[in-house]
Coordinates of N, CA and C in Angstrom, one line a residue:
Chain A
Q1 N -5.5 -9.4 12.4 CA -4.3 -9.0 13.2 C -3.0 -8.8 12.3
S2 N -2.4 -7.6 12.4 CA -1.3 -7.3 11.5 C 0.0 -8.0 11.9
V3 N 0.8 -8.3 11.0 CA 2.1 -8.9 11.1 C 3.1 -7.8 11.8
L4 N 2.8 -6.7 11.4 CA 3.8 -5.5 12.0 C 3.0 -4.8 12.9
T5 N 3.5 -4.5 14.1 CA 2.8 -3.9 15.3 C 3.1 -2.4 15.4
Q6 N 2.2 -1.6 15.4 CA 2.4 -0.2 15.6 C 1.4 0.3 16.7
P7 N 1.7 1.3 17.4 CA 0.8 1.8 18.3 C -0.5 2.4 17.7
P8 N -1.6 2.4 18.2 CA -2.7 3.0 17.4 C -2.8 4.4 17.4
S9 N -2.1 5.1 18.2 CA -2.2 6.6 18.1 C -0.9 7.3 18.7
A10 N -0.6 8.4 18.2 CA 0.4 9.2 18.7 C -0.1 10.8 18.7
S11 N 0.6 11.6 19.5 CA 0.2 13.0 19.3 C 1.3 13.8 19.8
G12 N 1.2 15.1 19.4 CA 2.1 16.1 20.0 C 1.6 17.6 19.6
T13 N 2.3 18.5 20.0 CA 1.9 19.9 19.8 C 2.8 20.4 18.7
P14 N 2.2 21.4 18.0 CA 3.1 22.0 16.9 C 4.5 22.4 17.2
G15 N 5.4 21.8 16.4 CA 6.8 22.1 16.6 C 7.5 20.9 17.3
Q16 N 6.8 20.2 18.0 CA 7.3 19.0 18.7 C 7.8 17.9 17.7
T17 N 8.7 17.0 18.3 CA 9.1 15.8 17.5 C 8.3 14.6 18.2
I18 N 7.8 13.8 17.2 CA 7.2 12.5 17.7 C 7.8 11.4 16.9
S19 N 7.7 10.1 17.5 CA 8.2 9.0 17.0 C 7.1 7.9 17.0
I20 N 7.1 7.2 15.9 CA 6.1 6.0 15.7 C 6.9 4.8 15.5
S21 N 6.7 3.7 16.3 CA 7.5 2.6 16.3 C 6.6 1.5 15.4
C22 N 7.4 0.5 14.9 CA 6.9 -0.6 14.0 C 7.8 -1.7 14.4
S23 N 7.1 -2.7 15.0 CA 7.7 -4.0 15.5 C 7.4 -5.1 14.5
G24 N 8.4 -5.8 14.1 CA 8.1 -7.1 13.2 C 9.0 -8.3 13.7
S25 N 9.5 -9.1 12.8 CA 10.2 -10.2 13.2 C 11.4 -10.4 12.1
S26 N 12.2 -11.4 12.3 CA 13.3 -11.6 11.5 C 12.9 -12.0 10.1
A27 N 11.7 -12.3 9.9 CA 11.1 -12.7 8.5 C 10.8 -11.5 7.7
N28 N 10.5 -10.3 8.3 CA 10.2 -9.2 7.6 C 11.1 -8.0 7.9
I29 N 10.9 -7.3 8.9 CA 11.9 -6.0 9.2 C 13.3 -6.4 9.4
G30 N 13.4 -7.5 10.1 CA 14.7 -8.0 10.3 C 15.6 -8.3 9.2
S31 N 15.0 -8.6 8.1 CA 15.8 -8.9 6.9 C 15.5 -8.2 5.7
N32 N 14.5 -7.2 5.8 CA 14.2 -6.5 4.5 C 13.9 -5.0 4.8
P33 N 14.1 -4.2 3.9 CA 13.9 -2.7 4.1 C 12.4 -2.4 4.5
V34 N 12.2 -1.4 5.2 CA 10.9 -0.8 5.7 C 10.4 0.4 4.9
N35 N 9.2 0.4 4.5 CA 8.7 1.5 3.8 C 7.7 2.1 4.8
W36 N 7.4 3.4 4.8 CA 6.4 4.2 5.4 C 5.4 4.8 4.6
Y37 N 4.1 4.7 4.8 CA 3.2 5.4 4.1 C 2.3 6.4 4.9
Q38 N 2.1 7.5 4.4 CA 1.1 8.5 4.9 C -0.1 8.6 4.3
Q39 N -1.2 8.4 5.1 CA -2.6 8.5 4.5 C -3.4 9.6 5.1
L40 N -3.5 10.7 4.5 CA -4.4 11.8 4.9 C -5.8 11.5 4.8
P41 N -6.5 12.1 5.6 CA -8.1 11.6 5.7 C -8.7 11.6 4.3
G42 N -9.3 10.5 4.0 CA -10.2 10.5 2.7 C -9.2 10.4 1.4
T43 N -8.0 10.1 1.6 CA -7.1 10.1 0.4 C -6.3 8.8 0.4
A44 N -5.7 8.5 -0.8 CA -4.9 7.3 -1.0 C -3.6 7.4 -0.3
P45 N -3.0 6.3 0.3 CA -1.7 6.3 0.9 C -0.6 7.0 -0.1
K46 N 0.4 7.6 0.5 CA 1.5 8.2 -0.2 C 2.8 7.7 0.4
L47 N 3.6 7.3 -0.4 CA 5.0 6.8 0.1 C 5.7 8.0 0.7
L48 N 6.3 7.7 2.0 CA 6.7 8.6 2.8 C 8.2 8.5 3.0
I49 N 8.6 7.1 3.2 CA 10.0 6.7 3.5 C 10.2 5.4 2.7
Y50 N 11.2 5.2 2.0 CA 11.5 3.8 1.4 C 12.9 3.4 1.8
G51 N 13.1 2.1 1.6 CA 14.5 1.7 2.1 C 14.9 2.0 3.4
S52 N 14.0 2.0 4.4 CA 14.2 2.3 5.8 C 14.4 3.7 6.2
D53 N 15.2 4.5 5.4 CA 15.7 5.8 5.8 C 15.8 6.8 4.6
R54 N 15.1 6.4 3.5 CA 15.2 7.4 2.4 C 13.9 8.0 1.9
R55 N 14.1 9.3 1.7 CA 12.8 10.1 1.4 C 12.7 10.3 -0.2
P56 N 11.4 10.0 -0.7 CA 11.2 10.3 -2.2 C 11.3 11.8 -2.3
S57 N 11.5 12.1 -3.6 CA 11.6 13.6 -3.9 C 10.2 14.2 -3.4
G58 N 10.4 15.3 -2.9 CA 9.1 16.2 -2.5 C 8.7 15.9 -1.0
V59 N 9.2 14.8 -0.3 CA 8.9 14.7 1.0 C 9.9 15.4 2.0
P60 N 9.1 16.4 2.8 CA 10.1 17.2 3.6 C 10.9 16.5 4.5
G61 N 12.0 17.1 4.8 CA 13.1 16.5 5.7 C 12.7 16.5 7.0
R62 N 11.5 16.9 7.4 CA 11.1 16.7 8.7 C 10.7 15.3 9.1
F63 N 10.6 14.5 8.0 CA 10.2 13.0 8.2 C 11.5 12.2 8.1
S64 N 11.8 11.4 9.0 CA 13.1 10.5 9.0 C 12.6 9.1 9.4
G65 N 13.3 8.1 8.8 CA 13.0 6.7 9.3 C 14.4 6.0 9.7
S66 N 14.3 5.0 10.4 CA 15.3 4.3 11.0 C 14.9 2.8 11.2
K67 N 16.0 2.0 11.2 CA 15.7 0.5 11.5 C 16.8 0.1 12.3
S68 N 16.3 -0.8 13.3 CA 17.4 -1.6 14.1 C 16.8 -3.0 14.5
G69 N 17.5 -3.8 13.9 CA 17.0 -5.3 14.2 C 15.7 -5.5 13.4
A70 N 14.7 -6.1 14.3 CA 13.4 -6.3 13.7 C 12.3 -5.2 14.1
S71 N 12.9 -4.0 14.3 CA 12.0 -2.8 14.5 C 12.4 -1.6 13.7
A72 N 11.5 -0.9 13.6 CA 11.7 0.4 12.7 C 11.0 1.6 13.4
S73 N 11.4 2.8 13.1 CA 10.8 4.0 13.6 C 10.6 5.0 12.6
L74 N 9.6 5.9 12.7 CA 9.4 7.1 11.8 C 9.3 8.2 12.8
A75 N 10.1 9.2 12.6 CA 10.1 10.4 13.3 C 9.7 11.6 12.5
I76 N 8.8 12.4 13.2 CA 8.4 13.6 12.6 C 8.8 14.8 13.4
S77 N 9.6 15.6 12.9 CA 10.1 16.8 13.8 C 9.4 18.0 13.2
G78 N 9.4 19.1 14.1 CA 8.7 20.3 13.7 C 7.2 20.0 13.4
L79 N 6.5 19.3 14.1 CA 5.2 18.7 13.8 C 4.2 19.9 13.4
R80 N 3.5 19.6 12.3 CA 2.6 20.6 11.8 C 1.3 20.1 11.8
S81 N 0.2 21.0 11.5 CA -1.2 20.6 11.6 C -1.5 19.6 10.4
E82 N -0.7 19.9 9.4 CA -1.0 19.1 8.1 C -0.5 17.7 8.3
D83 N 0.2 17.3 9.3 CA 0.8 16.1 9.5 C -0.2 15.2 10.1
E84 N -1.4 15.6 10.5 CA -2.4 14.8 11.1 C -2.9 13.8 9.9
A85 N -2.6 12.5 10.2 CA -2.9 11.4 9.3 C -2.6 10.1 9.9
E86 N -3.0 9.1 9.1 CA -2.6 7.7 9.5 C -1.3 7.4 8.9
Y87 N -0.4 6.7 9.6 CA 0.9 6.3 9.0 C 1.0 4.7 9.2
Y88 N 1.5 4.2 8.2 CA 1.7 2.7 8.1 C 3.0 2.4 7.8
C89 N 3.6 1.4 8.5 CA 4.9 0.8 8.0 C 4.5 -0.5 7.2
A90 N 5.5 -0.8 6.4 CA 5.4 -2.1 5.5 C 6.7 -2.7 5.2
A91 N 6.6 -3.9 4.8 CA 7.9 -4.6 4.5 C 7.4 -5.9 3.8
W92 N 8.5 -6.4 3.1 CA 8.3 -7.8 2.5 C 8.6 -8.9 3.6
D93 N 7.6 -9.9 3.7 CA 7.8 -10.9 4.7 C 8.3 -12.2 3.8
G94 N 9.4 -12.7 4.2 CA 9.9 -13.8 3.4 C 9.3 -15.1 3.9
T95 N 8.8 -15.2 4.9 CA 8.1 -16.5 5.4 C 6.7 -16.6 4.8
L96 N 6.0 -15.5 4.8 CA 4.7 -15.4 4.2 C 4.6 -15.2 2.8
S97 N 5.9 -14.7 2.1 CA 5.9 -14.3 0.8 C 4.9 -13.4 0.3
A98 N 4.9 -12.3 1.2 CA 3.8 -11.4 1.1 C 4.3 -10.0 1.5
H99 N 3.6 -9.0 0.9 CA 3.8 -7.7 1.5 C 3.0 -7.4 2.5
V100 N 3.5 -7.0 3.7 CA 2.8 -6.9 4.9 C 2.8 -5.3 5.4
F101 N 1.7 -5.1 5.9 CA 1.5 -3.6 6.4 C 1.4 -3.7 8.0
G102 N 1.8 -2.6 8.7 CA 1.4 -2.5 10.0 C 0.0 -2.1 10.2
S103 N -0.5 -2.0 11.4 CA -2.0 -1.8 11.7 C -2.2 -0.3 11.5
G104 N -1.2 0.5 11.4 CA -1.6 1.9 11.4 C -1.5 2.7 12.7
T105 N -0.9 4.0 12.6 CA -0.9 5.0 13.7 C -1.5 6.1 13.4
K106 N -2.5 6.6 14.2 CA -3.1 7.8 13.7 C -2.4 8.9 14.6
V107 N -1.9 10.0 13.9 CA -1.2 11.0 14.5 C -2.2 12.3 14.7
T108 N -2.2 12.8 15.8 CA -3.0 14.0 16.1 C -2.1 15.2 16.6
V109 N -2.3 16.3 15.9 CA -1.6 17.5 16.3 C -2.5 18.2 17.3
L110 N -2.1 18.4 18.6 CA -2.9 18.9 19.6 C -2.9 20.5 19.5
Chain B
Q1 N 3.9 13.5 -14.4 CA 3.9 12.6 -13.3 C 2.9 11.4 -13.6
M2 N 3.3 10.2 -13.4 CA 2.5 9.1 -13.8 C 1.4 9.1 -13.0
Q3 N 0.2 8.7 -13.4 CA -1.1 8.6 -12.7 C -1.8 7.2 -12.8
L4 N -2.5 6.7 -11.8 CA -3.1 5.5 -11.9 C -4.6 5.8 -11.6
Q5 N -5.5 5.2 -12.2 CA -7.0 5.4 -12.1 C -7.7 4.1 -12.1
E6 N -8.4 3.6 -11.0 CA -9.3 2.5 -10.9 C -10.6 2.8 -11.5
S7 N -11.1 1.7 -12.0 CA -12.5 1.8 -12.5 C -13.1 0.3 -12.4
G8 N -14.4 0.4 -12.2 CA -15.2 -0.8 -12.0 C -16.5 -0.6 -11.3
P9 N -17.4 -1.6 -11.2 CA -18.5 -1.5 -10.6 C -18.3 -1.2 -9.0
G10 N -19.2 -0.3 -8.4 CA -19.0 0.0 -7.0 C -19.9 -0.9 -6.1
L11 N -20.7 -1.8 -6.7 CA -21.5 -2.7 -6.1 C -21.5 -4.1 -6.6
V12 N -21.3 -5.0 -5.8 CA -21.1 -6.5 -6.3 C -22.0 -7.3 -5.4
K13 N -22.8 -8.3 -5.9 CA -23.6 -9.2 -5.2 C -22.8 -10.2 -4.5
P14 N -23.2 -10.7 -3.3 CA -22.5 -11.7 -2.5 C -22.5 -13.0 -3.5
S15 N -21.4 -13.7 -3.6 CA -21.0 -14.7 -4.4 C -20.6 -14.4 -5.7
G16 N -20.7 -13.2 -6.1 CA -20.4 -12.7 -7.4 C -18.9 -12.4 -7.4
T17 N -18.6 -11.8 -8.7 CA -17.2 -11.4 -9.1 C -16.9 -10.0 -9.0
L18 N -15.9 -9.5 -8.3 CA -15.3 -8.2 -8.3 C -14.4 -8.1 -9.4
S19 N -14.6 -7.1 -10.2 CA -13.6 -6.8 -11.4 C -13.3 -5.4 -11.4
L20 N -12.0 -5.1 -11.3 CA -11.6 -3.8 -11.3 C -10.4 -3.7 -12.4
T21 N -10.2 -2.4 -13.0 CA -9.1 -2.2 -13.9 C -8.4 -0.9 -13.5
C22 N -7.2 -0.9 -13.6 CA -6.3 0.3 -13.3 C -5.6 0.7 -14.6
A23 N -6.0 2.0 -15.0 CA -5.5 2.6 -16.1 C -4.3 3.4 -15.8
V24 N -3.2 3.3 -16.5 CA -1.9 4.0 -16.2 C -1.7 5.1 -17.3
S25 N -1.5 6.3 -16.9 CA -1.4 7.5 -17.8 C -0.2 8.2 -17.4
N26 N 0.2 9.0 -18.4 CA 1.6 9.7 -18.3 C 2.8 8.8 -18.0
G27 N 2.7 7.7 -18.6 CA 3.9 6.7 -18.5 C 3.3 5.4 -19.1
S28 N 4.3 4.5 -19.0 CA 3.8 3.1 -19.5 C 4.1 2.0 -18.5
I29 N 3.4 1.0 -18.7 CA 3.7 -0.3 -17.9 C 5.0 -0.8 -18.4
T30 N 6.1 -0.6 -17.7 CA 7.5 -1.0 -18.3 C 7.8 -2.1 -17.3
P31 N 9.0 -2.7 -18.0 CA 9.5 -4.0 -17.3 C 10.2 -3.5 -16.0
N32 N 10.4 -2.2 -15.7 CA 11.2 -2.0 -14.4 C 10.3 -2.1 -13.1
Y33 N 9.0 -2.3 -13.3 CA 8.1 -2.3 -12.2 C 7.3 -3.4 -12.2
Y34 N 6.6 -3.7 -11.0 CA 5.5 -4.6 -10.8 C 4.3 -3.6 -10.5
W35 N 3.1 -4.2 -10.8 CA 1.8 -3.5 -10.6 C 0.9 -4.3 -9.7
G36 N 0.4 -3.5 -8.7 CA -0.4 -4.3 -7.5 C -1.6 -3.7 -7.2
W37 N -2.3 -4.5 -6.4 CA -3.6 -4.1 -5.7 C -3.6 -4.2 -4.3
V38 N -3.9 -3.3 -3.6 CA -4.1 -3.2 -2.0 C -5.5 -2.7 -1.8
R39 N -6.0 -3.3 -0.7 CA -7.4 -2.9 -0.2 C -7.4 -2.4 1.1
Q40 N -8.5 -1.7 1.6 CA -8.6 -1.2 2.8 C -10.2 -1.2 3.1
P41 N -10.5 -2.2 4.1 CA -11.8 -2.3 4.7 C -12.2 -0.9 5.2
P42 N -13.5 -0.5 5.3 CA -13.9 0.7 5.9 C -13.3 0.8 7.5
G43 N -12.6 1.8 7.7 CA -12.1 2.0 9.1 C -10.9 1.1 9.5
K44 N -10.4 0.5 8.6 CA -9.3 -0.6 8.8 C -8.1 -0.4 8.1
G45 N -7.1 -1.2 8.3 CA -5.8 -1.0 7.6 C -5.7 -1.5 6.2
L46 N -4.5 -1.4 5.7 CA -4.1 -1.9 4.3 C -3.8 -3.3 4.2
E47 N -4.2 -3.9 3.2 CA -4.0 -5.3 3.0 C -3.5 -5.5 1.5
W48 N -2.4 -6.0 1.2 CA -2.0 -6.3 -0.1 C -2.7 -7.5 -0.7
I49 N -3.0 -7.5 -1.9 CA -3.8 -8.6 -2.5 C -3.0 -9.4 -3.6
A50 N -2.4 -8.8 -4.5 CA -1.6 -9.4 -5.5 C -0.7 -8.4 -6.4
S51 N 0.2 -8.8 -7.0 CA 1.0 -8.1 -7.9 C 1.3 -8.8 -9.2
V52 N 1.6 -8.0 -10.3 CA 1.8 -8.6 -11.5 C 2.9 -7.9 -12.3
Y53 N 3.8 -8.6 -13.1 CA 4.9 -7.9 -13.9 C 4.3 -7.7 -15.2
S54 N 5.1 -6.9 -15.9 CA 4.6 -6.7 -17.4 C 4.5 -7.9 -18.3
T55 N 5.2 -8.9 -17.8 CA 5.1 -10.2 -18.6 C 4.0 -11.1 -18.2
G56 N 3.3 -10.6 -17.3 CA 2.2 -11.4 -16.7 C 2.4 -12.3 -15.5
S57 N 3.7 -12.4 -15.2 CA 4.1 -13.2 -14.0 C 3.5 -12.5 -12.9
A58 N 2.9 -13.3 -12.0 CA 2.2 -12.7 -10.7 C 2.4 -13.5 -9.5
Y59 N 2.1 -12.9 -8.4 CA 2.2 -13.5 -7.1 C 1.0 -12.9 -6.2
F60 N 0.8 -13.7 -5.2 CA -0.5 -13.4 -4.4 C -0.4 -13.6 -3.0
K61 N -1.3 -12.9 -2.3 CA -1.4 -13.2 -0.8 C -2.0 -14.6 -0.7
S62 N -1.4 -15.5 0.1 CA -1.8 -16.9 0.0 C -3.3 -17.1 0.4
S63 N -3.8 -16.3 1.3 CA -5.2 -16.6 1.7 C -6.2 -16.1 0.7
L64 N -5.8 -15.4 -0.2 CA -6.7 -14.9 -1.4 C -6.4 -15.6 -2.7
R65 N -5.3 -16.4 -2.8 CA -4.8 -16.9 -4.1 C -5.9 -17.6 -4.8
S66 N -6.7 -18.4 -4.2 CA -7.7 -19.3 -4.9 C -8.8 -18.4 -5.4
R67 N -8.9 -17.2 -5.1 CA -10.2 -16.5 -5.5 C -9.7 -15.3 -6.5
V68 N -8.4 -15.0 -6.6 CA -7.8 -13.8 -7.3 C -7.2 -14.1 -8.7
T69 N -7.7 -13.3 -9.6 CA -7.0 -13.2 -10.9 C -6.4 -11.9 -11.2
I70 N -5.1 -11.7 -11.5 CA -4.5 -10.5 -11.8 C -4.0 -10.6 -13.2
S71 N -4.0 -9.6 -14.1 CA -3.6 -9.6 -15.5 C -3.2 -8.3 -15.9
V72 N -2.3 -8.2 -16.9 CA -1.7 -7.0 -17.4 C -2.0 -6.9 -18.9
D73 N -2.3 -5.8 -19.4 CA -2.4 -5.5 -20.9 C -1.6 -4.4 -21.3
T74 N -0.3 -4.6 -21.6 CA 0.5 -3.6 -22.0 C 0.1 -2.8 -23.3
S75 N -0.6 -3.3 -24.1 CA -1.1 -2.6 -25.3 C -2.1 -1.5 -24.9
R76 N -2.8 -1.7 -23.9 CA -3.9 -0.8 -23.4 C -3.4 0.0 -22.2
N77 N -2.2 -0.4 -21.8 CA -1.5 0.3 -20.6 C -2.4 0.2 -19.4
Q78 N -2.8 -1.0 -19.0 CA -3.6 -1.2 -17.8 C -3.5 -2.5 -17.4
F79 N -3.8 -2.7 -16.1 CA -3.8 -4.1 -15.4 C -5.2 -4.2 -14.7
S80 N -5.5 -5.4 -14.3 CA -6.9 -5.7 -13.7 C -6.8 -6.7 -12.7
L81 N -7.9 -6.6 -11.9 CA -8.1 -7.6 -10.7 C -9.5 -8.3 -10.8
Q82 N -9.4 -9.6 -10.6 CA -10.8 -10.2 -10.5 C -10.7 -10.9 -9.1
L83 N -11.7 -10.8 -8.3 CA -11.8 -11.5 -7.1 C -13.3 -12.2 -7.1
T84 N -13.2 -13.5 -7.0 CA -14.4 -14.4 -7.1 C -15.1 -14.6 -5.7
S85 N -16.3 -15.1 -5.7 CA -17.0 -15.7 -4.5 C -16.9 -14.7 -3.5
V86 N -17.3 -13.3 -3.7 CA -17.1 -12.3 -2.8 C -18.2 -12.3 -1.6
T87 N -17.8 -11.9 -0.6 CA -18.7 -11.7 0.6 C -18.5 -10.4 1.2
A88 N -19.3 -10.1 2.2 CA -19.4 -8.7 2.8 C -17.9 -8.4 3.3
S89 N -17.1 -9.3 3.6 CA -15.8 -9.0 4.1 C -14.9 -8.4 3.0
D90 N -15.4 -8.6 1.8 CA -14.5 -8.1 0.8 C -14.9 -6.6 0.4
T91 N -15.9 -6.1 1.1 CA -16.1 -4.6 1.0 C -15.0 -3.8 1.5
A92 N -14.5 -3.0 0.5 CA -13.3 -2.2 0.8 C -13.0 -1.2 -0.2
V93 N -12.1 -0.3 0.0 CA -11.5 0.6 -1.0 C -10.4 -0.2 -1.6
Y94 N -10.4 -0.3 -3.0 CA -9.3 -1.0 -3.8 C -8.6 0.0 -4.4
Y95 N -7.2 -0.2 -4.0 CA -6.2 0.8 -4.6 C -5.3 0.0 -5.6
C96 N -5.0 0.5 -6.7 CA -3.9 0.0 -7.5 C -2.7 0.8 -7.3
A97 N -1.6 0.4 -7.5 CA -0.3 0.9 -7.2 C 0.8 0.3 -8.0
R98 N 1.8 1.3 -8.2 CA 3.1 0.7 -8.9 C 4.0 0.3 -7.8
L99 N 4.6 -0.7 -8.0 CA 5.6 -1.4 -7.1 C 7.0 -1.5 -7.6
K100 N 8.0 -0.8 -6.9 CA 9.4 -1.2 -7.1 C 9.8 -2.3 -6.4
L101 N 9.9 -3.5 -7.0 CA 10.0 -4.7 -6.2 C 11.4 -4.8 -5.5
R102 N 12.5 -4.6 -6.0 CA 13.8 -4.8 -5.4 C 14.7 -3.5 -5.5
P103 N 15.4 -3.1 -4.6 CA 15.5 -3.8 -3.2 C 14.5 -3.3 -2.3
N104 N 13.7 -2.4 -2.4 CA 12.9 -1.8 -1.4 C 11.4 -2.2 -1.4
D105 N 11.0 -2.8 -2.3 CA 9.5 -3.3 -2.3 C 8.6 -2.3 -1.9
A106 N 8.7 -1.2 -2.6 CA 7.9 0.1 -2.2 C 6.8 0.3 -3.2
F107 N 5.6 0.5 -2.8 CA 4.5 1.0 -3.6 C 4.6 2.6 -3.7
D108 N 5.3 3.1 -4.9 CA 5.5 4.4 -4.9 C 4.5 5.5 -5.5
I109 N 3.6 4.8 -6.4 CA 2.5 5.6 -7.0 C 1.2 4.7 -6.8
W110 N 0.2 5.6 -6.3 CA -1.1 5.0 -5.9 C -2.2 5.6 -6.8
G111 N -3.3 4.8 -7.1 CA -4.5 5.4 -7.7 C -5.2 6.0 -6.5
Q112 N -6.4 6.7 -6.9 CA -7.2 7.3 -5.9 C -8.1 6.4 -5.1
G113 N -8.3 5.3 -5.6 CA -9.0 4.1 -4.8 C -10.5 4.2 -5.5
A114 N -11.0 2.8 -5.4 CA -12.4 2.7 -5.8 C -13.1 1.8 -4.6
M115 N -14.1 2.5 -4.2 CA -14.9 1.8 -3.2 C -15.8 0.6 -3.8
V116 N -15.7 -0.5 -3.3 CA -16.4 -1.6 -3.7 C -17.3 -2.2 -2.5
T117 N -18.6 -2.2 -2.7 CA -19.4 -2.7 -1.7 C -20.1 -4.1 -2.1
V118 N -20.0 -5.1 -1.2 CA -20.6 -6.3 -1.6 C -21.9 -6.4 -0.7
S119 N -23.0 -6.4 -1.5 CA -24.3 -6.5 -0.8 C -25.3 -6.8 -1.9
S120 N -26.4 -7.5 -1.4 CA -27.5 -7.9 -2.3 C -28.5 -6.8 -2.3

């Protein structure tokens, strides 16, 4: 059972905007930055968002992150077929003294 | 662009020791980053295992601490993971990754992953 809670799935049609939630606690999201990773089928995870709302070089502006209290969200606007992937949130947990990941959300483009 | 590449046996017997090495290319193991291991059982999510600094200072997931050794060899530009007393539940894809510890604690570069199966 993951420390960070994500919905198992999300979907949308091309061009739509979808949002993925990540719920934690004061020990993790509530007091530390959130990172998001995209894992395309059969590949390694890739850093998508760091520091809750920053994009690494090369990540399209369609991806955005936000954080409020002990929850965070990843939004994908202008959804494209190549966005079909598993998305994981992650943060440092000060109580567990561990890097913790969410359970993952599978995004399907209809 | 820096690249990480895992290597090691793909099959380990139960009660044996899993050993993996991560080779760093197009860059060096520098003091600015930590270096870590993350695993993913088939069809499941990501689990952080341990991380190590260039000096050898390391920290571990508490539930795995007693079975894990992580080390770094800056002269060979690589770092390694050993997991002892393995069982079938240790079957997973093992990723090595570079970790920018503060302020964001982000794994910013990942290896392609190495599948390790625990079976007799």
